[in-house]
mmCIF file of C-alpha atoms and ligand atoms in Angstrom:
data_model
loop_
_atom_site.group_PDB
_atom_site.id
_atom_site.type_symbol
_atom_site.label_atom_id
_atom_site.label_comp_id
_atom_site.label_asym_id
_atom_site.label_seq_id
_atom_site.Cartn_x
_atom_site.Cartn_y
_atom_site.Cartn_z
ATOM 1 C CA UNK A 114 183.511 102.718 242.742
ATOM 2 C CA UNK A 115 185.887 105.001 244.710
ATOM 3 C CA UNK A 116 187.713 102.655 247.636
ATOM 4 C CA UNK A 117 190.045 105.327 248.631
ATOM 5 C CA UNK A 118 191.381 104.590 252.177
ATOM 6 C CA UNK A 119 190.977 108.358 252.897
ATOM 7 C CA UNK A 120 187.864 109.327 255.073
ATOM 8 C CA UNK A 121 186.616 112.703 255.906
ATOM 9 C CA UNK A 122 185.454 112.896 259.695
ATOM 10 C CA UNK A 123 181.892 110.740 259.852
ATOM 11 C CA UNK A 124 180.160 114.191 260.790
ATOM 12 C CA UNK A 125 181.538 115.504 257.463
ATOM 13 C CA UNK A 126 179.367 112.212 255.496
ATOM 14 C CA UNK A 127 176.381 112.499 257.803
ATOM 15 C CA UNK A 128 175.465 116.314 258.483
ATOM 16 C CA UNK A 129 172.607 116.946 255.571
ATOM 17 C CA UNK A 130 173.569 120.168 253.549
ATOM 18 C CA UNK A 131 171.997 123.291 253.992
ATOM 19 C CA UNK A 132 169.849 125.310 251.618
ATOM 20 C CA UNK A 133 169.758 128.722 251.147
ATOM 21 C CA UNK A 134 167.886 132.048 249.130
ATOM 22 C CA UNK A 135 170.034 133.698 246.725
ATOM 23 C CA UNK A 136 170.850 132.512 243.287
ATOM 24 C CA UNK A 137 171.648 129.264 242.081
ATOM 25 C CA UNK A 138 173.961 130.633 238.923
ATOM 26 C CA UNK A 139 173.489 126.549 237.840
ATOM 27 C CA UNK A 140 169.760 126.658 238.343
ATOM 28 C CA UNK A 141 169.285 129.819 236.282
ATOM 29 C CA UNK A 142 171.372 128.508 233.430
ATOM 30 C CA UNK A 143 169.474 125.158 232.914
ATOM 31 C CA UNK A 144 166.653 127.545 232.486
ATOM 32 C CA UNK A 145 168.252 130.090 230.143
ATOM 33 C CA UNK A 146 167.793 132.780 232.897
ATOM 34 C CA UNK A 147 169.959 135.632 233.288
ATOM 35 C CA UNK A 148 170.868 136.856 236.719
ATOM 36 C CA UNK A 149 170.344 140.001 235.639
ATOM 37 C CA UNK A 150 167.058 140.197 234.993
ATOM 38 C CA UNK A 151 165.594 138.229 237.883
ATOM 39 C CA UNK A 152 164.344 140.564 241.043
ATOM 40 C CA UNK A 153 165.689 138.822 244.364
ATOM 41 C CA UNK A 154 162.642 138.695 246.536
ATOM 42 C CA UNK A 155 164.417 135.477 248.182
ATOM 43 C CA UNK A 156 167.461 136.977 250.591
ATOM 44 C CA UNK A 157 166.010 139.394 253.291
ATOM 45 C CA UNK A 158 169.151 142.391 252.045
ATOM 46 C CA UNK A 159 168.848 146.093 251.736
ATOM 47 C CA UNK A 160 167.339 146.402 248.244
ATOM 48 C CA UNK A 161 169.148 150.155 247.602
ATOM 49 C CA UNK A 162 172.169 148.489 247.997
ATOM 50 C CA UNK A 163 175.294 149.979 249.612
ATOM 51 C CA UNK A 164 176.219 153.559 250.269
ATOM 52 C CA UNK A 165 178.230 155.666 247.436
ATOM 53 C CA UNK A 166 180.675 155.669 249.968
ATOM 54 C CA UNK A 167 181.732 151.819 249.942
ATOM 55 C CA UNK A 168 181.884 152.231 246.414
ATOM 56 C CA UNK A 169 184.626 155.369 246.807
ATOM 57 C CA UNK A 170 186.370 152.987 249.166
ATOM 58 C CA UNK A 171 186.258 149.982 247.301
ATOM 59 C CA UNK A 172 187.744 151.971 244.258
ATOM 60 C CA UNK A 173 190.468 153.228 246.207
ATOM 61 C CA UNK A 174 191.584 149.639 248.253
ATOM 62 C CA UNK A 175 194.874 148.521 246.370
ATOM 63 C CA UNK A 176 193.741 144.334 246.087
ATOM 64 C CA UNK A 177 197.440 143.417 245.799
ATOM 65 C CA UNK A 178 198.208 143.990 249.546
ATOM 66 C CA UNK A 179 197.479 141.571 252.641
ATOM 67 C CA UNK A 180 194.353 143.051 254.446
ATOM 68 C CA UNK A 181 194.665 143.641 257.721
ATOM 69 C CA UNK A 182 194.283 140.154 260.052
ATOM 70 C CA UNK A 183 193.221 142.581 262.778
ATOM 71 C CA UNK A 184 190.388 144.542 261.381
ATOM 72 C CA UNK A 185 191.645 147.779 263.762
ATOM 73 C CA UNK A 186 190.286 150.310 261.801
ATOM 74 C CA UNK A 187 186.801 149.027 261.265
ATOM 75 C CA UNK A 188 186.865 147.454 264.956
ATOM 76 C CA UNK A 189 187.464 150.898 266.256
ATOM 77 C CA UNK A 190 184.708 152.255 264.017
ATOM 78 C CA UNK A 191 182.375 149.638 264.915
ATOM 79 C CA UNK A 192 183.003 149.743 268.656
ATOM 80 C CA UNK A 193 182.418 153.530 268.750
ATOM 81 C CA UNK A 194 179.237 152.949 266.712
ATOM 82 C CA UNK A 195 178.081 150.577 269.419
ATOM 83 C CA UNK A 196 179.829 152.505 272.484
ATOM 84 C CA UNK A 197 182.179 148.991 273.204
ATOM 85 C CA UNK A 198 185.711 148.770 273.471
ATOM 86 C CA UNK A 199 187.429 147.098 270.365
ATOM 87 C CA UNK A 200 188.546 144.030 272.316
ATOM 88 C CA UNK A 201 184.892 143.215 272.735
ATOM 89 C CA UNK A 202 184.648 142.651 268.998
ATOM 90 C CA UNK A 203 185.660 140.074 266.577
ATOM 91 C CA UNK A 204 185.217 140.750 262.680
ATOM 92 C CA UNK A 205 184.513 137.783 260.257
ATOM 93 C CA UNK A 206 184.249 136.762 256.584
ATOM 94 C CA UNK A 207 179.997 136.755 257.327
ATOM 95 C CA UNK A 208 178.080 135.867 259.758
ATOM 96 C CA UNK A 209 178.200 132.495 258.486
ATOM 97 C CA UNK A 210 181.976 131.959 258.784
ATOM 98 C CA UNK A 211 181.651 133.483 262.151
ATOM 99 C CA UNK A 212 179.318 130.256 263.048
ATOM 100 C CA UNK A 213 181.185 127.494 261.860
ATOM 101 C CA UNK A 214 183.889 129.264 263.903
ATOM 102 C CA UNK A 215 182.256 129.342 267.488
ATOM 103 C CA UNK A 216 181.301 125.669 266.509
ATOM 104 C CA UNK A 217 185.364 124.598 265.759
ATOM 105 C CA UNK A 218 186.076 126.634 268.933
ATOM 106 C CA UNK A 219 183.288 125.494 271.144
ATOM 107 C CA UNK A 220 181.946 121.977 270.145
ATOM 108 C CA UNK A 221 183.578 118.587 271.652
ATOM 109 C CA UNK A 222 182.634 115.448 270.124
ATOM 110 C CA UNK A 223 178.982 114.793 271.892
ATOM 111 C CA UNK A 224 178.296 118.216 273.103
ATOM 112 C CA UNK A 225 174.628 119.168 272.896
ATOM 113 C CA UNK A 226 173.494 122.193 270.840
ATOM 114 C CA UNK A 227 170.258 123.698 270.727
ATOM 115 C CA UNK A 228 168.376 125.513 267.729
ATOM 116 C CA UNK A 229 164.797 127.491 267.934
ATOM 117 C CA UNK A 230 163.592 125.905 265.062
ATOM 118 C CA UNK A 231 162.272 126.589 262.454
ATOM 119 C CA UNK A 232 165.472 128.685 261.693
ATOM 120 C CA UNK A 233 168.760 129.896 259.768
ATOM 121 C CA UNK A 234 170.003 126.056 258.677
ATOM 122 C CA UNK A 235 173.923 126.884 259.448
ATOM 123 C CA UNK A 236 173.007 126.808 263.326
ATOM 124 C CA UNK A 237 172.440 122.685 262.909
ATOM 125 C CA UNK A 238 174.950 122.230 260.438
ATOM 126 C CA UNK A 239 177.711 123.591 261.952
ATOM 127 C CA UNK A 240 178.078 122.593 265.323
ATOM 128 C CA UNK A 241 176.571 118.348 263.453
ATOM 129 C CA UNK A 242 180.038 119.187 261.200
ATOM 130 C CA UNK A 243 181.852 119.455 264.925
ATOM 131 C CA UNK A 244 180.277 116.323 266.302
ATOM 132 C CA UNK A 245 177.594 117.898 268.295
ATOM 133 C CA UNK A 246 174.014 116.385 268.901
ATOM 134 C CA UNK A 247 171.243 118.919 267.812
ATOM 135 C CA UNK A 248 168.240 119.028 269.524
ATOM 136 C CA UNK A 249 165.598 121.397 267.779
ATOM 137 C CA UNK A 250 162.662 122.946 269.905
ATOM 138 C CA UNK A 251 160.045 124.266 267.286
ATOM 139 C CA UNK A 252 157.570 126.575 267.058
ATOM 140 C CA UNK A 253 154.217 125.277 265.649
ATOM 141 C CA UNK A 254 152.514 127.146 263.054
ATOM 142 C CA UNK A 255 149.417 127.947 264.842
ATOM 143 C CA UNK A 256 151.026 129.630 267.486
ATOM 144 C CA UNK A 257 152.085 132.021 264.705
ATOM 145 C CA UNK A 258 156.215 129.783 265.300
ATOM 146 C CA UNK A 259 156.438 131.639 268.689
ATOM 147 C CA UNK A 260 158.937 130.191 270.871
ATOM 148 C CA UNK A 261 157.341 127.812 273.376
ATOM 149 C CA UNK A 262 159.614 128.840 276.126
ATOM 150 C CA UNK A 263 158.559 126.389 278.602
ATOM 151 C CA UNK A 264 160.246 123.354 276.469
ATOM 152 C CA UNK A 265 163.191 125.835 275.963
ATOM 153 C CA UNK A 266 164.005 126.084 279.794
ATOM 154 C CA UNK A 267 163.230 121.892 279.927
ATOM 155 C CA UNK A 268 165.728 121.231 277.296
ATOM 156 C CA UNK A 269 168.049 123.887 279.256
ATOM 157 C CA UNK A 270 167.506 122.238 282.470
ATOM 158 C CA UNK A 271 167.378 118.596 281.512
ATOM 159 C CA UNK A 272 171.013 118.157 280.298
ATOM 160 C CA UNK A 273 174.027 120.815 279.759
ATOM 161 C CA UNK A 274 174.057 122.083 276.879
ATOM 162 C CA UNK A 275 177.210 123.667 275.214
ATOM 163 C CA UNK A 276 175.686 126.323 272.367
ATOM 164 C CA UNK A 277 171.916 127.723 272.306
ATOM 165 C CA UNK A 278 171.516 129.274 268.924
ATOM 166 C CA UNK A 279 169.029 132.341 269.106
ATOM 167 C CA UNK A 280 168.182 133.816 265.844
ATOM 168 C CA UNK A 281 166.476 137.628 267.032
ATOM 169 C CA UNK A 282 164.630 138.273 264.615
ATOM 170 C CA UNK A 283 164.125 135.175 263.483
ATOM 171 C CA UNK A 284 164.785 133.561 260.143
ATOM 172 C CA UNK A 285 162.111 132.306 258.141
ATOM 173 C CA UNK A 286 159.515 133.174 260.361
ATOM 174 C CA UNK A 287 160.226 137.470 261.909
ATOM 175 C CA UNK A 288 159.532 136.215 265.546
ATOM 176 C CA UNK A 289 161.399 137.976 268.508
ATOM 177 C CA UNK A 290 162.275 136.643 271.459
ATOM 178 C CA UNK A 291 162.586 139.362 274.302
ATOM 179 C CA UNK A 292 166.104 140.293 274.942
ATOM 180 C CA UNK A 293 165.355 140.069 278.642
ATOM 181 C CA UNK A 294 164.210 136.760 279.028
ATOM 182 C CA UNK A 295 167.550 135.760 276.442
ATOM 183 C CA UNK A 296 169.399 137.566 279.631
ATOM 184 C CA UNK A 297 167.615 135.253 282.353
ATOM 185 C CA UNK A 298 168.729 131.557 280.283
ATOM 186 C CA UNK A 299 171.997 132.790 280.265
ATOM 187 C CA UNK A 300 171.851 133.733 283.740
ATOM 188 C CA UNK A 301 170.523 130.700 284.739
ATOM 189 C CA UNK A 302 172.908 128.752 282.325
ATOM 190 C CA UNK A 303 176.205 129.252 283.048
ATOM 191 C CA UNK A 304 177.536 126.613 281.262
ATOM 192 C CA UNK A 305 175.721 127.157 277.811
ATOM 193 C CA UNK A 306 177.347 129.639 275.645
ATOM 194 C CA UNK A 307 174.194 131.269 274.204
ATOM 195 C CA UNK A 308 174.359 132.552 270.743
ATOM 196 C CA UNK A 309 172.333 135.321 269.864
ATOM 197 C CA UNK A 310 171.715 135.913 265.972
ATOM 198 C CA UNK A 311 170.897 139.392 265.463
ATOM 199 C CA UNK A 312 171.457 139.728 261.307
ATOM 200 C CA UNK A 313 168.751 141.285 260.986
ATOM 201 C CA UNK A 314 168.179 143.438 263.859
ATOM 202 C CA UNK A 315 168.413 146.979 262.070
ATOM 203 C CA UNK A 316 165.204 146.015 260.041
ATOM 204 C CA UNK A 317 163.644 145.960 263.578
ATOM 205 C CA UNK A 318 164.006 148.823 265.534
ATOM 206 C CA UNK A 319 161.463 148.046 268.323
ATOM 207 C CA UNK A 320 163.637 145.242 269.420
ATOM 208 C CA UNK A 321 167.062 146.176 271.487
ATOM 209 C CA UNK A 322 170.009 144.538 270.921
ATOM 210 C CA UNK A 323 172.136 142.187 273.529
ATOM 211 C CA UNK A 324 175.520 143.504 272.279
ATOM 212 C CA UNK A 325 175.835 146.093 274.899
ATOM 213 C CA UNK A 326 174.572 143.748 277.862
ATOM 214 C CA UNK A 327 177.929 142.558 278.841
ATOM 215 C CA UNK A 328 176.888 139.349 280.037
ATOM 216 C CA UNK A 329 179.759 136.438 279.626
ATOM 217 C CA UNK A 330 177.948 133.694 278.202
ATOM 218 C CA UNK A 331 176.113 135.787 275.732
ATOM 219 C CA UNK A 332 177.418 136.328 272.037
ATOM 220 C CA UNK A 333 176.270 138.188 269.780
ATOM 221 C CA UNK A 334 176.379 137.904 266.001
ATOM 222 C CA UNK A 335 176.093 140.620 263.954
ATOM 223 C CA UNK A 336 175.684 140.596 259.863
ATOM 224 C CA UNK A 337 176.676 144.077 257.596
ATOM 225 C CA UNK A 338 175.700 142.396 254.667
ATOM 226 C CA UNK A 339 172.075 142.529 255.543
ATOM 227 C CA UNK A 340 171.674 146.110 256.280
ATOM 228 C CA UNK A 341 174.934 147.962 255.119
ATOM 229 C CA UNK A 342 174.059 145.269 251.676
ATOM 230 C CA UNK A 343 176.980 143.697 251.414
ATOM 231 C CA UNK A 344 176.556 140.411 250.505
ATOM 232 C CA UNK A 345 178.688 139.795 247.994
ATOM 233 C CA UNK A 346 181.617 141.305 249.983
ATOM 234 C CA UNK A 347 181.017 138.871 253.162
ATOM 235 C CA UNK A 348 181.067 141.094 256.364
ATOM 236 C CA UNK A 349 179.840 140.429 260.208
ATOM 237 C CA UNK A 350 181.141 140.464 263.528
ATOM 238 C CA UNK A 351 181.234 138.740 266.793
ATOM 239 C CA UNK A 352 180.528 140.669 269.708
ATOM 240 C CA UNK A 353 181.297 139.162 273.387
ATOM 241 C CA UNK A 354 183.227 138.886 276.631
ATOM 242 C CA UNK A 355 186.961 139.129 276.167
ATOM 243 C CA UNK A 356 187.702 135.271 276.505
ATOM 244 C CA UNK A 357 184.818 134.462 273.874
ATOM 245 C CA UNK A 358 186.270 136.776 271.928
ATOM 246 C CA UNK A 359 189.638 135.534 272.679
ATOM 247 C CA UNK A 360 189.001 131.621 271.919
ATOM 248 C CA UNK A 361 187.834 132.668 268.557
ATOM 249 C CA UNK A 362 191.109 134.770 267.448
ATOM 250 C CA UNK A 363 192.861 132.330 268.876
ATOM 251 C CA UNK A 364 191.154 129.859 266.619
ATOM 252 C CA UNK A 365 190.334 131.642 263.064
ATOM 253 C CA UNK A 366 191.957 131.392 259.570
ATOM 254 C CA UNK A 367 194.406 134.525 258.935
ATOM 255 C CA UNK A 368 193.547 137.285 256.538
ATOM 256 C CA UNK A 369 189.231 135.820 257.056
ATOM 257 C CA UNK A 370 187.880 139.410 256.306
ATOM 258 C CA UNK A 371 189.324 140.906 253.117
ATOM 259 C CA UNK A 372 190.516 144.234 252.229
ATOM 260 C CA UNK A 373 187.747 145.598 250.308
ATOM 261 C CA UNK A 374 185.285 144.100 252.735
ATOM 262 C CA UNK A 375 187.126 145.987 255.499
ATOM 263 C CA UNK A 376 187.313 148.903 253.602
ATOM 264 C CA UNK A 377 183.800 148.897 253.170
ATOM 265 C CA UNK A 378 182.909 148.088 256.223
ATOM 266 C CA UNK A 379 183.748 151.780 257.670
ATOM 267 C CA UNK A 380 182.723 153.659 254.809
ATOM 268 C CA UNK A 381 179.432 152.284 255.213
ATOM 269 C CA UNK A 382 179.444 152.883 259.355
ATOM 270 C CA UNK A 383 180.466 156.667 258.238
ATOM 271 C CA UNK A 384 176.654 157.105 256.160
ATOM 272 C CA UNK A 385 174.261 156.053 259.070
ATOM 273 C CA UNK A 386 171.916 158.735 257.294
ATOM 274 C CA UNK A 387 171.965 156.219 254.092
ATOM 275 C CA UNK A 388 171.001 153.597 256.427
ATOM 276 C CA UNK A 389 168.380 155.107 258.457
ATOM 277 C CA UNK A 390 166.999 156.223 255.270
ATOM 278 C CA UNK A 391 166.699 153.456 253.131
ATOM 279 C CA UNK A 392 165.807 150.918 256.181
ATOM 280 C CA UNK A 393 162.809 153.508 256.788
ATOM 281 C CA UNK A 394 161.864 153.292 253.035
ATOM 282 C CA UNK A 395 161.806 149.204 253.091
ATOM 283 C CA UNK A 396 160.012 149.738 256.535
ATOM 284 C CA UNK A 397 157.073 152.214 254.701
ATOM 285 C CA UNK A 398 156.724 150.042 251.656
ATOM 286 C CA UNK A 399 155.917 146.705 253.876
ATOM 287 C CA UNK A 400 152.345 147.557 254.356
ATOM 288 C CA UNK A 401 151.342 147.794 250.515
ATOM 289 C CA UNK A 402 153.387 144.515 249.693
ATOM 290 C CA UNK A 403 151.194 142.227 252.213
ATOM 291 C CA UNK A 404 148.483 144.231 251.548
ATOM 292 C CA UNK A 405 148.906 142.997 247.953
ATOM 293 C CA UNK A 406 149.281 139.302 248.424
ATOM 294 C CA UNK A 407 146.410 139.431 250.878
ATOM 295 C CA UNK A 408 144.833 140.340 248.294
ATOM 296 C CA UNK A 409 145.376 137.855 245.802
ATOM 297 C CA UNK A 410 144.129 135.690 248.501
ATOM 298 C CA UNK A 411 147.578 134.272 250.057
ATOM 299 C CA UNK A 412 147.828 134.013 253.764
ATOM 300 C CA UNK A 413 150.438 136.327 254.920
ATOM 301 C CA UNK A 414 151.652 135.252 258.260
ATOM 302 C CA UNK A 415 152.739 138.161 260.501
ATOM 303 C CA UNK A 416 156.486 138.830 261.322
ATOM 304 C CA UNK A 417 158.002 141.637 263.159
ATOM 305 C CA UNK A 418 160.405 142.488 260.216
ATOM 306 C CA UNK A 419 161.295 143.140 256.051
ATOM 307 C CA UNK A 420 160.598 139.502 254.976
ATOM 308 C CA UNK A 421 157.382 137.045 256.252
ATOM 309 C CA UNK A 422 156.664 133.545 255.419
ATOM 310 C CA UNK A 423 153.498 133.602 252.936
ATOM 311 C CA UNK A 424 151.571 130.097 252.426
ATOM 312 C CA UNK A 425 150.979 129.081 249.024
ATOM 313 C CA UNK A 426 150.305 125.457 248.876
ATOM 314 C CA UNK A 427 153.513 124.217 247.309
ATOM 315 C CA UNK A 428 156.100 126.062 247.780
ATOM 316 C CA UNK A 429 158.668 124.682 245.134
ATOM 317 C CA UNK A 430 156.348 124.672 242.139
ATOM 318 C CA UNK A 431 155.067 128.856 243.157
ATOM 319 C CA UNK A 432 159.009 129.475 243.279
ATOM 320 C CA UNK A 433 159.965 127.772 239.875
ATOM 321 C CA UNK A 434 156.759 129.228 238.338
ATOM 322 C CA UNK A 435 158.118 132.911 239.432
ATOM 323 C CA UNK A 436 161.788 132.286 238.334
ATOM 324 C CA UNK A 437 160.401 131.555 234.625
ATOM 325 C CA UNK A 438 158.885 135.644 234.814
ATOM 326 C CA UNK A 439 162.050 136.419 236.717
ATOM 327 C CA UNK A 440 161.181 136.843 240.245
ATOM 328 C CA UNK A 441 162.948 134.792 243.083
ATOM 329 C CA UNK A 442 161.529 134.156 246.438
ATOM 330 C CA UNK A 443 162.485 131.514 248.683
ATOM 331 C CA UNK A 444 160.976 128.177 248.799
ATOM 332 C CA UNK A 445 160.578 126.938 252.627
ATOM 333 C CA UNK A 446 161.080 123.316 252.582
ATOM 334 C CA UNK A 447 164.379 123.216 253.819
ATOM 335 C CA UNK A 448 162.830 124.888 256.998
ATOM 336 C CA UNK A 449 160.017 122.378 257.607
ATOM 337 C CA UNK A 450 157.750 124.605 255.599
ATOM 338 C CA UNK A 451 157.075 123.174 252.238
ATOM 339 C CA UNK A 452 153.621 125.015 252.158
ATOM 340 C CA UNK A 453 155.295 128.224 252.378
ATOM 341 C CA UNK A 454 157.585 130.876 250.500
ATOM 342 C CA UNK A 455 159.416 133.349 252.032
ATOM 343 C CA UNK A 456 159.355 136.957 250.750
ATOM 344 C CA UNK A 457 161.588 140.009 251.598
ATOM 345 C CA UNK A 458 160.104 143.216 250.994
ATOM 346 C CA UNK A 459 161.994 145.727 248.165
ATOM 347 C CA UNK A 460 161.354 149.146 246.556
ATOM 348 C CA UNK A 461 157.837 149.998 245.899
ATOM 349 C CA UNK A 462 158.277 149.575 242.188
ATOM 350 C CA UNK A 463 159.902 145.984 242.507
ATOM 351 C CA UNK A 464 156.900 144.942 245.077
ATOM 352 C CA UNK A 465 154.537 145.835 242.583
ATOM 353 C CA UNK A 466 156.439 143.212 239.707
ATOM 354 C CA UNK A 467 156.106 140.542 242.442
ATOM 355 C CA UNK A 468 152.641 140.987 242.988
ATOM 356 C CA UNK A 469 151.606 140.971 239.445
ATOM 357 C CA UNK A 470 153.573 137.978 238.719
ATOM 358 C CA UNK A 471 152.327 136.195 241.873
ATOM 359 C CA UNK A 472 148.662 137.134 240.828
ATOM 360 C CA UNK A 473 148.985 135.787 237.148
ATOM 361 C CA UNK A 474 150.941 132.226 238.960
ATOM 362 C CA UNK A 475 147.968 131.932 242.141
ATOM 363 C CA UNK A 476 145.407 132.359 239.507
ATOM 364 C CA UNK A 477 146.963 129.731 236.915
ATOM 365 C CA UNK A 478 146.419 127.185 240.316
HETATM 366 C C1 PLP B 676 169.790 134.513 260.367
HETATM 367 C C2 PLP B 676 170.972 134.582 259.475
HETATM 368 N N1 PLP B 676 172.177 134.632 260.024
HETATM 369 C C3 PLP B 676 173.272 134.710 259.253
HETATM 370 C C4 PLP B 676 173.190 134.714 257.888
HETATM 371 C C5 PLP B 676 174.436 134.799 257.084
HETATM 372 O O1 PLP B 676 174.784 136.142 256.975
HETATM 373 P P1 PLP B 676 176.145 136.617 256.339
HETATM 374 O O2 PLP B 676 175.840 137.072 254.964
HETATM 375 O O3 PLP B 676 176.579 137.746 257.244
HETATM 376 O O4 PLP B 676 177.088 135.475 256.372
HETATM 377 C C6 PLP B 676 171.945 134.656 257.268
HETATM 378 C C7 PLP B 676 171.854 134.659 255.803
HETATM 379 O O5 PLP B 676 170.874 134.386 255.206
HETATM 380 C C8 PLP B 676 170.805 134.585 258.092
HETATM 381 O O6 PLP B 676 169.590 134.532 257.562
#
């Protein structure tokens, strides 16, 4: 047995691992699967992928030279997009990385952080990995996971709390929370830096955003590899009052958001007709999707967005029984949910592949 004397923090042995959609390249070997044929029903991206234009870019980005630690030209781009001044915006390698970063700049040892469970599993993780105690208020299932706001403004009252993770819309489940009522905690909360998840936002245009608000204890996360698609590339950004914003320079890696990442972060804010377009397509082909598994006989619970949790009776075995005819949705146990899969909605044509192979799988029992 190892007896090394060196010790990662405790937090580091303790905080459970997280789980994600996407493809496990290990998983897919065991079973002699090739990535390429397997349809991605289990991460909630833009199926069409990325605009011809962040491919021109990408192509003409020389790799061998240091990207710029700044981000200024996608910055500016972005902050005209959203009608901000650049200093109001932070760029990161992902959402993700942008998380673990508020929690290295925010959390002391014993701080207490809140989640609206069930949700995105890098809230928790994250600010445990700092040393904070996570408290998660969750929505029950027969309430359709709706936010029971009363224990939310308990929990906000009873004790200070240093981070409130808000995922809007939410992940697994496509709640919203009204962007007023976010407004009123923080207003109410002083002392709670309240962080406001909006990856997915774009695939819901009824709901506004909280970037523009202006309000001090409010930031706002914002993915472009949801939307814009790019994933693979790693690209979000931090949007907040200038000393948010300024504790997290002051505390991130150099060189976090690459040059081709950059690069195609402003060709992709220069096609907002690519985006508009294919967001309304994923929007139109929704209907026909639930439609379908309703009609196997699955219970489709509503969301307000792309992707919607969809009860199958157990969860792991409908996912592994999918992989084998190449379709990958996300099993929901790491969420609390192992009854459930969740499914993001994709081009008509690739909708119609998942429903036959979820028809032939329901039907084997
Ligand atoms: C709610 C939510 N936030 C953030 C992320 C991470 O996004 P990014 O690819 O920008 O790191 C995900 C990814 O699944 C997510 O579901």
């Amino acid at each position: 047995m190892d007896r090394s004397p060196i010790r990662p923090r405790p937090e580091v042995l303790t905080t459970p691992p997280v789980m994600h959609g996407a493809f496990d390249f290990s998983e897919l070997e065991r079973l002699g699967v090739q990535p390429e044929g397997v349809l991605d029903f289990s991460v909630n991206s833009n199926p069409y992928g990325p605009s011809p234009l962040v491919r021109e870019a990408i192509a003409r980005t020389p790799p061998d030279r240091y990207p710029d630690r700044e981000c200024l030209s996608l910055r500016r781009a972005l902050a005209e997009h959203l009608s901000l001044t650049p200093d109001r915006i932070m760029m990161g390698n992902g959402t993700a990385g942008l998380l673990w970063l508020v929690a290295f700049a925010f959390v002391r040892r014993g701080d207490r952080a809140l989640i609206l469970g069930p949700t995105f599993g890098e809230y928790g993780r994250c600010a445990g990995l700092m040393g904070a105690q996570v408290r998660e208020i969750r929505g029950r299932a027969g309430d359709g996971f709706r936010v029971d706001v009363r224990a939310v403004e308990a929990a906000l009252a009873s004790s200070p709390i240093r981070l409130a993770f808000i995922c809007n819309p939410n992940n697994p489940t496509g709640t919203t929370l009204a962007p007023d009522l976010i407004a009123h905690w923080a207003d109410r909360h002083p002392e709670t830096l309240f962080v406001v998840d909006e990856a997915y936002i774009r695939f819901c245009p009824a709901l506004d955003s909280l970037a523009g608000a202006g309000i001090s204890n409010v930031l706002v996360l914002r993915s472009m590899t949801k939307d814009y698609a790019l994933a693979g590339l790693r690209l979000g950004y931090a949007v907040g009052c200038a000393d948010v914003i300024g504790a997290l320079v002051r505390a991130r890696p150099p060189w976090s958001v690459n040059a081709l990442a950059q690069a195609a972060g402003v060709a992709a804010l220069r096609d907002e007709a690519y985006l508009r377009d294919t967001l309304a397509r994923i929007r139109a082909a929704g209907p026909e999707l639930v439609a379908g598994l309703r009609g196997i006989g699955l219970r489709v619970i509503p969301s307000e967005v792309h992707y919607f949790l969809v009860e199958v009776g157990d969860g792991a075995r409908f996912r592994g029984k999918l992989l084998r005819r190449g379709i990958q949705v996300r099993d929901c146990a790491s969420f609390g949910l192992p009854a459930c899969v969740r499914i993001a909605t994709r081009r008509p044509e690739e909708n119609r592949r998942l429903l036959q192979a979820a028809r032939e799988v329901w039907n084997e029992g």
